[in-house]
Short mmCIF file of C-alpha atoms and ligand atoms in Angstrom, two decimals:
data_model
loop_
_atom_site.label_atom_id
_atom_site.label_comp_id
_atom_site.label_asym_id
_atom_site.label_seq_id
_atom_site.Cartn_x
_atom_site.Cartn_y
_atom_site.Cartn_z
CA MET L 25 0.00 0.00 0.00
CA SER L 26 1.15 3.53 -0.72
CA LYS L 27 1.43 6.22 2.00
CA ALA L 28 -0.60 5.92 5.22
CA SER L 29 -3.22 7.85 7.12
CA ASP L 30 -4.24 7.46 10.73
CA ILE L 31 -7.84 8.36 9.91
CA ALA L 32 -9.69 8.45 6.59
CA VAL L 33 -12.95 10.39 6.35
CA VAL L 34 -15.30 9.69 3.45
CA GLY L 35 -17.64 12.54 2.48
CA ALA L 36 -17.14 16.29 2.84
CA GLY L 37 -20.64 17.39 3.85
CA ALA L 38 -21.41 18.93 7.25
CA ALA L 39 -20.50 15.70 9.08
CA GLY L 40 -17.32 14.96 7.12
CA ILE L 41 -15.99 18.53 7.42
CA ALA L 42 -16.49 18.36 11.20
CA ALA L 43 -14.97 14.87 11.45
CA ALA L 44 -11.89 15.63 9.33
CA VAL L 45 -11.06 18.95 11.01
CA THR L 46 -11.53 17.42 14.48
CA ALA L 47 -9.40 14.37 13.65
CA ALA L 48 -6.59 16.54 12.28
CA ARG L 49 -6.78 18.94 15.23
CA GLY L 50 -6.49 15.86 17.44
CA GLY L 51 -3.04 15.31 15.94
CA CYS L 52 -3.84 12.47 13.52
CA ARG L 53 -2.68 12.27 9.90
CA THR L 54 -6.07 12.63 8.28
CA LEU L 55 -7.27 11.95 4.75
CA LEU L 56 -10.61 13.32 3.51
CA ILE L 57 -12.01 12.08 0.21
CA ASP L 58 -15.17 13.06 -1.65
CA GLN L 59 -16.50 12.14 -5.06
CA ARG L 60 -17.38 15.81 -5.69
CA GLU L 61 -14.97 18.53 -6.78
CA SER L 62 -15.05 20.42 -3.46
CA ALA L 63 -16.40 20.54 0.10
CA GLY L 64 -20.02 21.22 1.04
CA GLY L 65 -22.18 18.14 0.48
CA THR L 66 -25.92 18.70 0.80
CA GLY L 67 -25.47 21.82 2.95
CA GLY L 68 -23.21 23.49 0.41
CA PHE L 69 -24.66 22.42 -2.91
CA SER L 70 -28.39 21.72 -2.68
CA GLY L 71 -29.74 25.26 -2.35
CA LEU L 72 -30.55 24.91 1.37
CA THR L 73 -30.22 28.12 3.39
CA THR L 74 -31.10 27.24 6.99
CA LEU L 75 -29.03 25.32 9.53
CA CYS L 76 -31.51 23.38 11.65
CA GLY L 77 -30.87 21.44 14.84
CA LEU L 78 -28.34 23.83 16.37
CA TYR L 79 -30.61 25.11 19.17
CA ASP L 80 -33.08 23.99 21.83
CA ASP L 81 -36.56 25.55 21.90
CA ALA L 82 -35.28 28.49 23.96
CA GLY L 83 -32.71 29.33 21.29
CA ASN L 84 -29.71 28.03 23.28
CA MET L 85 -26.93 26.29 21.36
CA LEU L 86 -27.14 22.53 21.95
CA ASN L 87 -23.57 21.54 21.08
CA ASP L 88 -20.39 23.47 21.78
CA GLY L 89 -17.11 22.86 20.00
CA PHE L 90 -17.02 22.50 16.23
CA ALA L 91 -20.78 22.88 15.70
CA ARG L 92 -20.72 26.27 17.41
CA GLU L 93 -17.50 27.32 15.65
CA PHE L 94 -18.89 26.45 12.19
CA ALA L 95 -22.28 28.06 12.87
CA ASP L 96 -20.58 31.26 14.09
CA ALA L 97 -18.47 31.39 10.93
CA VAL L 98 -21.26 30.54 8.46
CA GLY L 99 -24.44 32.06 9.91
CA GLU L 100 -26.09 35.25 8.68
CA GLY L 101 -27.06 37.30 11.72
CA ARG L 102 -28.79 35.88 14.75
CA PRO L 103 -30.89 32.68 14.94
CA VAL L 104 -34.47 33.11 13.73
CA ARG L 105 -37.55 31.60 15.37
CA THR L 106 -39.90 29.65 13.07
CA GLY L 107 -42.85 28.34 15.11
CA LYS L 108 -41.42 26.36 18.04
CA LEU L 109 -37.97 26.04 16.47
CA TRP L 110 -34.86 28.13 15.95
CA VAL L 111 -32.81 28.07 12.76
CA LEU L 112 -29.72 29.88 11.52
CA ARG L 113 -29.78 31.31 8.01
CA TYR L 114 -26.72 30.97 5.82
CA ARG L 115 -25.59 31.33 2.23
CA PRO L 116 -24.41 28.10 0.54
CA GLU L 117 -21.34 29.83 -0.96
CA ARG L 118 -20.27 30.95 2.53
CA PHE L 119 -20.79 27.35 3.80
CA ARG L 120 -18.46 26.10 1.06
CA ASP L 121 -15.86 28.86 1.59
CA VAL L 122 -15.67 28.35 5.38
CA ALA L 123 -15.37 24.59 4.89
CA THR L 124 -12.55 25.04 2.37
CA GLN L 125 -10.66 27.47 4.63
CA LEU L 126 -10.92 25.11 7.61
CA LEU L 127 -9.83 22.08 5.61
CA ASN L 128 -6.87 23.97 4.12
CA SER L 129 -5.73 25.29 7.49
CA LEU L 130 -4.28 22.04 8.83
CA PRO L 131 -0.97 20.63 7.49
CA ASN L 132 -1.78 17.09 8.63
CA LEU L 133 -5.11 17.05 6.73
CA VAL L 134 -4.94 15.92 3.10
CA VAL L 135 -8.02 16.29 0.89
CA ARG L 136 -8.70 14.40 -2.34
CA TRP L 137 -11.58 15.63 -4.51
CA ASN L 138 -13.20 13.74 -7.39
CA THR L 139 -12.30 10.60 -5.45
CA PRO L 140 -15.11 8.09 -4.86
CA VAL L 141 -14.59 5.16 -2.52
CA ARG L 142 -13.22 2.46 -4.80
CA ASP L 143 -12.02 -0.28 -2.55
CA VAL L 144 -11.88 -0.89 1.17
CA ALA L 145 -9.53 -3.58 2.51
CA LEU L 146 -10.85 -5.59 5.44
CA VAL L 147 -8.34 -7.84 7.21
CA GLY L 148 -9.15 -9.78 10.39
CA GLY L 149 -12.41 -7.87 10.81
CA ARG L 150 -10.72 -4.44 10.67
CA ILE L 151 -10.40 -1.94 7.84
CA THR L 152 -6.74 -1.72 6.89
CA GLY L 153 -6.88 0.30 3.69
CA LEU L 154 -9.03 2.62 1.63
CA ASN L 155 -8.39 3.23 -2.07
CA GLY L 156 -4.95 1.67 -1.66
CA ILE L 157 -3.94 3.83 1.32
CA ALA L 158 -3.21 2.17 4.68
CA VAL L 159 -5.54 3.55 7.38
CA GLY L 160 -5.92 3.14 11.13
CA ALA L 161 -9.63 4.07 11.28
CA VAL L 162 -12.35 5.23 8.90
CA ILE L 163 -15.26 7.62 9.45
CA ASP L 164 -18.12 7.07 7.01
CA CYS L 165 -19.78 10.45 6.38
CA SER L 166 -20.98 9.61 2.87
CA GLY L 167 -24.67 10.00 3.73
CA THR L 168 -25.33 6.63 2.11
CA ALA L 169 -22.92 4.43 4.09
CA GLU L 170 -20.62 3.79 1.13
CA VAL L 171 -17.75 2.39 3.23
CA ALA L 172 -20.02 0.14 5.26
CA ARG L 173 -21.72 -1.09 2.10
CA THR L 174 -18.41 -1.86 0.43
CA VAL L 175 -17.27 -4.06 3.32
CA GLY L 176 -20.69 -5.63 3.85
CA ALA L 177 -21.37 -4.11 7.29
CA GLU L 178 -25.02 -4.25 8.31
CA CYS L 179 -27.04 -1.16 7.36
CA LEU L 180 -30.59 0.09 7.88
CA ALA L 181 -32.37 1.56 4.86
CA THR L 182 -34.44 4.68 5.16
CA ASP L 183 -38.08 4.78 4.16
CA ASP L 184 -38.90 7.09 1.25
CA SER L 185 -42.60 6.99 2.16
CA THR L 186 -41.83 9.02 5.32
CA GLN L 187 -38.64 10.70 4.07
CA ALA L 188 -39.73 11.69 0.57
CA PRO L 189 -36.92 13.13 -1.54
CA ALA L 190 -37.30 16.73 -2.72
CA VAL L 191 -35.81 19.28 -5.11
CA VAL L 192 -34.48 22.38 -3.32
CA PHE L 193 -33.81 25.72 -5.02
CA PRO L 194 -33.70 29.41 -4.08
CA LEU L 195 -35.92 32.04 -5.70
CA HIS L 196 -34.70 35.64 -5.63
CA ASP L 197 -36.28 39.07 -6.35
CA ILE L 198 -39.65 38.36 -4.78
CA ALA L 199 -41.77 41.43 -4.02
CA ARG L 200 -44.19 39.72 -1.71
CA GLU L 201 -44.40 38.78 1.95
CA LEU L 202 -44.33 35.02 2.64
CA ASP L 203 -43.46 35.02 6.31
CA SER L 204 -46.79 33.81 7.70
CA VAL L 205 -48.76 30.62 7.02
CA VAL L 206 -51.62 32.68 5.56
CA ALA L 207 -49.30 34.60 3.22
CA ALA L 208 -47.59 31.40 2.03
CA THR L 209 -50.91 29.57 1.54
CA GLN L 210 -52.08 32.33 -0.83
CA VAL L 211 -49.19 31.36 -3.11
CA LEU L 212 -49.27 27.60 -2.56
CA LEU L 213 -52.98 27.25 -3.37
CA PRO L 214 -52.77 28.45 -7.01
CA LEU L 215 -49.80 26.11 -7.53
CA ALA L 216 -51.83 23.18 -6.23
CA ARG L 217 -54.89 24.16 -8.31
CA ALA L 218 -52.67 24.21 -11.41
CA GLY L 219 -51.79 20.57 -10.72
CA LEU L 220 -48.16 21.34 -9.91
CA PRO L 221 -46.38 19.22 -7.28
CA PRO L 222 -46.45 20.35 -3.64
CA VAL L 223 -43.88 22.87 -2.46
CA SER L 224 -42.99 24.41 0.88
CA PHE L 225 -41.29 27.77 1.47
CA GLN L 226 -38.53 28.99 3.77
CA PRO L 227 -38.74 32.79 3.32
CA HIS L 228 -35.80 35.19 3.73
CA PRO L 229 -37.59 38.56 3.70
CA GLU L 230 -34.47 40.67 4.20
CA LEU L 231 -32.98 39.13 1.04
CA HIS L 232 -36.28 39.23 -0.95
CA SER L 233 -35.82 35.54 -1.54
CA VAL L 234 -37.29 32.19 -0.56
CA THR L 235 -35.95 28.63 -0.46
CA VAL L 236 -38.36 26.30 -2.23
CA LYS L 237 -38.59 22.58 -1.36
CA LEU L 238 -40.50 20.75 -4.06
CA THR L 239 -41.74 17.19 -3.61
CA GLY L 240 -41.69 16.17 -7.24
CA SER L 241 -39.15 15.57 -9.94
CA PRO L 242 -36.43 17.98 -11.13
CA GLU L 243 -38.26 18.86 -14.38
CA HIS L 244 -41.12 20.33 -12.30
CA ALA L 245 -38.86 23.08 -10.90
CA PRO L 246 -38.76 25.26 -14.07
CA GLN L 247 -42.54 24.73 -14.45
CA VAL L 248 -43.16 26.00 -10.92
CA ILE L 249 -40.95 29.07 -11.50
CA GLU L 250 -42.68 29.84 -14.81
CA PHE L 251 -46.13 29.48 -13.23
CA LEU L 252 -45.24 31.81 -10.36
CA ARG L 253 -43.83 34.44 -12.76
CA LYS L 254 -46.94 34.44 -14.92
CA ASN L 255 -49.67 33.98 -12.33
CA VAL L 256 -48.69 35.20 -8.87
CA ALA L 257 -48.32 38.89 -7.97
CA GLY L 258 -44.91 39.70 -6.53
CA PHE L 259 -43.21 36.84 -8.39
CA GLU L 260 -43.13 38.53 -11.85
CA HIS L 261 -39.36 39.04 -11.73
CA CYS L 262 -38.36 36.03 -9.65
CA ARG L 263 -35.29 34.09 -10.72
CA THR L 264 -33.23 31.22 -9.37
CA SER L 265 -29.47 31.01 -8.99
CA CYS L 266 -29.71 27.21 -9.10
CA THR L 267 -27.93 25.79 -12.13
CA GLU L 268 -28.85 22.16 -11.63
CA PHE L 269 -32.17 20.87 -10.27
CA ARG L 270 -31.59 17.55 -8.49
CA LEU L 271 -33.68 15.26 -6.37
CA ARG L 272 -32.19 15.20 -2.85
CA ARG L 273 -32.71 12.27 -0.53
CA ARG L 274 -33.60 13.30 3.00
CA ALA L 275 -32.05 10.16 4.49
CA GLY L 276 -29.98 7.48 2.83
CA ARG L 277 -28.66 4.49 4.71
CA MET L 278 -27.73 4.17 8.37
CA ILE L 279 -24.96 1.86 9.63
CA VAL L 280 -25.93 -0.50 12.45
CA GLY L 281 -23.85 0.53 15.43
CA GLN L 282 -23.38 -0.71 18.97
CA TYR L 283 -26.71 0.98 19.76
CA VAL L 284 -29.54 1.98 17.41
CA LEU L 285 -31.10 5.32 18.41
CA THR L 286 -34.89 5.09 18.19
CA GLY L 287 -37.76 7.48 17.62
CA ASP L 288 -38.84 6.78 21.22
CA ASP L 289 -35.40 7.91 22.46
CA VAL L 290 -35.85 11.17 20.56
CA LEU L 291 -39.43 11.86 21.71
CA SER L 292 -38.74 10.88 25.33
CA ALA L 293 -35.61 13.10 25.38
CA ARG L 294 -33.54 10.13 26.51
CA LYS L 295 -30.10 10.69 28.05
CA PHE L 296 -27.15 8.27 27.87
CA PRO L 297 -24.03 7.80 30.02
CA ASP L 298 -21.83 7.81 26.90
CA ALA L 299 -23.52 10.83 25.26
CA VAL L 300 -21.41 12.68 22.70
CA ALA L 301 -23.97 14.94 21.00
CA ARG L 302 -27.35 16.54 21.62
CA GLY L 303 -30.40 16.98 19.42
CA ALA L 304 -33.74 18.70 19.83
CA TRP L 305 -35.10 18.87 16.30
CA PRO L 306 -38.50 17.16 16.02
CA ILE L 307 -39.10 13.98 14.06
CA GLU L 308 -39.95 15.51 10.70
CA GLN L 309 -41.57 13.21 8.16
CA TRP L 310 -42.48 14.10 4.59
CA ASN L 311 -44.75 11.97 2.44
CA ALA L 312 -44.88 11.81 -1.35
CA ALA L 313 -47.69 14.39 -1.38
CA GLY L 314 -45.32 16.91 0.24
CA VAL L 315 -47.23 16.82 3.53
CA SER L 316 -45.10 16.92 6.64
CA ARG L 317 -45.85 15.34 10.00
CA VAL L 318 -43.86 16.86 12.83
CA ARG L 319 -43.53 15.26 16.26
CA TYR L 320 -41.91 17.51 18.87
CA LEU L 321 -39.89 16.69 21.99
CA PRO L 322 -41.40 17.82 25.30
CA ALA L 323 -40.96 21.58 25.88
CA GLY L 324 -37.47 22.59 27.02
CA GLU L 325 -36.02 19.12 26.35
CA HIS L 326 -33.28 17.62 24.23
CA TYR L 327 -32.14 14.06 23.59
CA GLU L 328 -28.62 12.70 23.60
CA ILE L 329 -26.77 10.62 21.04
CA PRO L 330 -24.48 7.99 22.60
CA ALA L 331 -20.98 7.23 21.31
CA ARG L 332 -22.26 3.70 20.54
CA CYS L 333 -24.35 5.15 17.68
CA LEU L 334 -21.15 6.37 16.02
CA ARG L 335 -19.28 3.03 16.29
CA ALA L 336 -20.11 0.26 13.82
CA ALA L 337 -21.37 -2.88 15.51
CA SER L 338 -19.19 -5.31 13.60
CA ILE L 339 -16.01 -3.38 12.68
CA PRO L 340 -14.10 -1.80 15.61
CA ASN L 341 -12.29 0.85 13.54
CA LEU L 342 -15.31 2.01 11.50
CA PHE L 343 -17.08 5.12 12.80
CA MET L 344 -19.98 7.06 11.32
CA ALA L 345 -21.48 10.54 11.47
CA GLY L 346 -24.23 12.67 9.96
CA LYS L 347 -26.92 10.85 8.04
CA THR L 348 -25.22 7.47 8.46
CA ILE L 349 -25.33 7.22 12.28
CA SER L 350 -26.93 4.18 13.84
CA ALA L 351 -30.56 5.30 14.09
CA ASP L 352 -33.93 3.97 13.06
CA VAL L 353 -36.07 5.68 10.42
CA ASP L 354 -37.85 7.87 13.00
CA ALA L 355 -34.71 8.93 14.88
CA ILE L 356 -32.81 9.85 11.72
CA ALA L 357 -35.79 12.01 10.72
CA SER L 358 -34.62 14.25 13.59
CA ALA L 359 -30.85 13.65 13.72
CA ARG L 360 -30.24 14.23 10.00
CA VAL L 361 -30.42 18.04 10.26
CA MET L 362 -27.14 19.85 9.85
CA GLY L 363 -26.71 21.03 13.45
CA CYS L 364 -26.73 17.38 14.53
CA CYS L 365 -24.50 16.33 11.62
CA LEU L 366 -21.86 18.88 12.68
CA ALA L 367 -22.02 17.60 16.27
CA THR L 368 -21.86 13.89 15.40
CA GLY L 369 -19.08 14.62 12.88
CA ALA L 370 -16.93 16.27 15.54
CA ALA L 371 -17.74 13.49 18.03
CA ALA L 372 -16.80 10.77 15.53
CA GLY L 373 -13.53 12.63 14.87
CA ASN L 374 -12.74 12.55 18.59
CA LEU L 375 -13.69 8.87 18.93
CA ALA L 376 -11.49 7.91 15.98
CA VAL L 377 -8.54 9.89 17.41
CA ALA L 378 -8.93 8.09 20.76
CA PHE L 379 -9.13 4.72 18.98
CA VAL L 380 -6.05 5.31 16.82
CA THR L 381 -4.02 6.76 19.70
CA SER L 382 -4.83 3.81 21.93
CA ALA L 383 -3.99 1.31 19.14
CA GLN L 384 -0.64 3.05 18.55
CA GLN L 385 0.17 2.98 22.28
CA GLN L 386 -0.59 -0.74 22.43
CA GLN L 387 1.83 -1.37 19.56
CA GLN L 388 4.71 0.46 21.32
C1 LIG K 420 -34.86 18.11 0.63
C2 LIG K 420 -34.02 18.30 1.86
C3 LIG K 420 -34.23 19.39 2.68
C4 LIG K 420 -33.46 19.57 3.84
N1 LIG K 420 -33.63 20.70 4.58
C5 LIG K 420 -32.76 20.95 5.60
C6 LIG K 420 -32.75 22.22 6.25
O1 LIG K 420 -33.49 23.13 5.89
N2 LIG K 420 -31.84 22.40 7.27
C7 LIG K 420 -30.99 21.41 7.70
O2 LIG K 420 -30.22 21.62 8.64
N3 LIG K 420 -30.99 20.21 7.08
C8 LIG K 420 -31.82 19.97 6.03
N4 LIG K 420 -31.77 18.78 5.37
C9 LIG K 420 -30.90 17.70 5.90
C10 LIG K 420 -29.43 17.96 5.70
O3 LIG K 420 -29.18 18.83 4.64
C11 LIG K 420 -28.65 16.67 5.47
O4 LIG K 420 -29.16 15.60 6.21
C12 LIG K 420 -27.19 16.90 5.91
O5 LIG K 420 -26.65 18.00 5.19
C13 LIG K 420 -26.39 15.64 5.71
O6 LIG K 420 -25.02 15.91 5.96
P1 LIG K 420 -23.96 14.73 5.82
O7 LIG K 420 -22.64 15.37 6.01
O8 LIG K 420 -24.35 13.59 6.65
O9 LIG K 420 -24.13 14.21 4.30
P2 LIG K 420 -24.01 14.99 2.93
O10 LIG K 420 -24.10 16.46 3.11
O11 LIG K 420 -24.97 14.33 2.00
O12 LIG K 420 -22.51 14.69 2.46
C14 LIG K 420 -22.13 13.43 1.98
C15 LIG K 420 -20.87 13.64 1.13
O13 LIG K 420 -20.37 12.35 0.79
C16 LIG K 420 -19.96 12.35 -0.55
N5 LIG K 420 -20.05 10.99 -1.06
C17 LIG K 420 -21.17 10.25 -1.25
N6 LIG K 420 -20.85 9.03 -1.75
C18 LIG K 420 -19.51 9.02 -1.89
C19 LIG K 420 -18.58 8.05 -2.37
N7 LIG K 420 -18.97 6.86 -2.83
N8 LIG K 420 -17.25 8.36 -2.36
C20 LIG K 420 -16.83 9.58 -1.91
N9 LIG K 420 -17.67 10.53 -1.47
C21 LIG K 420 -18.98 10.26 -1.44
C22 LIG K 420 -20.94 13.29 -1.23
O14 LIG K 420 -20.40 13.81 -2.44
C23 LIG K 420 -21.14 14.37 -0.17
O15 LIG K 420 -20.24 15.45 -0.34
C24 LIG K 420 -32.50 18.60 4.19
C25 LIG K 420 -32.27 17.50 3.35
C26 LIG K 420 -32.99 17.37 2.19
C27 LIG K 420 -32.68 16.25 1.26
#
């Protein structure tokens, strides 16, 4: 095998950025690979503009450390309250720029773009190499458990009937208020009457723009924009900066870990002795008709994610973060939001550093 890395991270979305920076800051020679041309993942490239899952229902930050650092660097202004929840607005280009700066700031962190996972060597039940590079531990942040799949580790599939994929795109130059349910419904109704697929709005009044989430196929996006321009007052001059409409999967595949976080754990705000991250986002399900069902935690509460959810059950040096953590379909419908992904990414980075350091000490 050529070269060697202590820790390899696969995927440079919110979770992978957090994992790679944390692993390198922990002193490990770290390799980050992604099949894309640069860092960002879903948070940087899909048109999303709100970081969810950073705060409890009083607006207090749930996770310190990297999640706070990244949110401080990326966020636009102060957190905003939407119903019972707090979100932080951001611009995707800023998300990508901050990620790139952080990843370039560490001499012991090597990044390889346009590099999909090709092969993963498994010897004696441990991963020993990734794409021909010797590794001490791997953190799967691919969103779809690509490393685990390659080595045949047990995974849980998500359920598209409760996690319906959607097309996300921003619309700019809107001369109309959309900030209340009534105001948004006045726009959504004509779209529905015209037989267009369901959409939901995240308005950004100060920017005269809105993020549209469309439960349909990518070719519907230009139709929706055209309809709004021609038929809805205030949208005459709307335009999108999105160059590629793509269907985005809300959840992909979760790796079975030493513990599987459940929807009951989330809704009962369960705490764990080996907690490494906190979440308070509700269980948010979306069906194929674009209708969401939201189940909240008790007021003032948060749940914890144990370290066991970030350690693969069958492979001691495989860790996971973000959308791939060990969680059932209900739990991941809460823990998949970016605030949680940043927190589990940083936690997985720390766990992998501890694993590699201990293994190196045992060899001495
Ligand atoms: C429609 C939709 C709306 C959402 N709305 C919000 C919202 O408003 N706010 C919020 O906080 N969250 C939202 N989410 C959830 C959130 O965006 C994602 O769950 C989160 O960004 C996942 O982060 P991640 O790092 O786990 O994975 P990702 O961001 O998906 O990153 C995975 C990375 O792995 C790379 N990769 C994949 N396969 C391979 C491979 N074989 N080899 C190498 N690299 C690979 C990918 O290129 C990618 O860069 C939404 C999700 C969707 C789909």
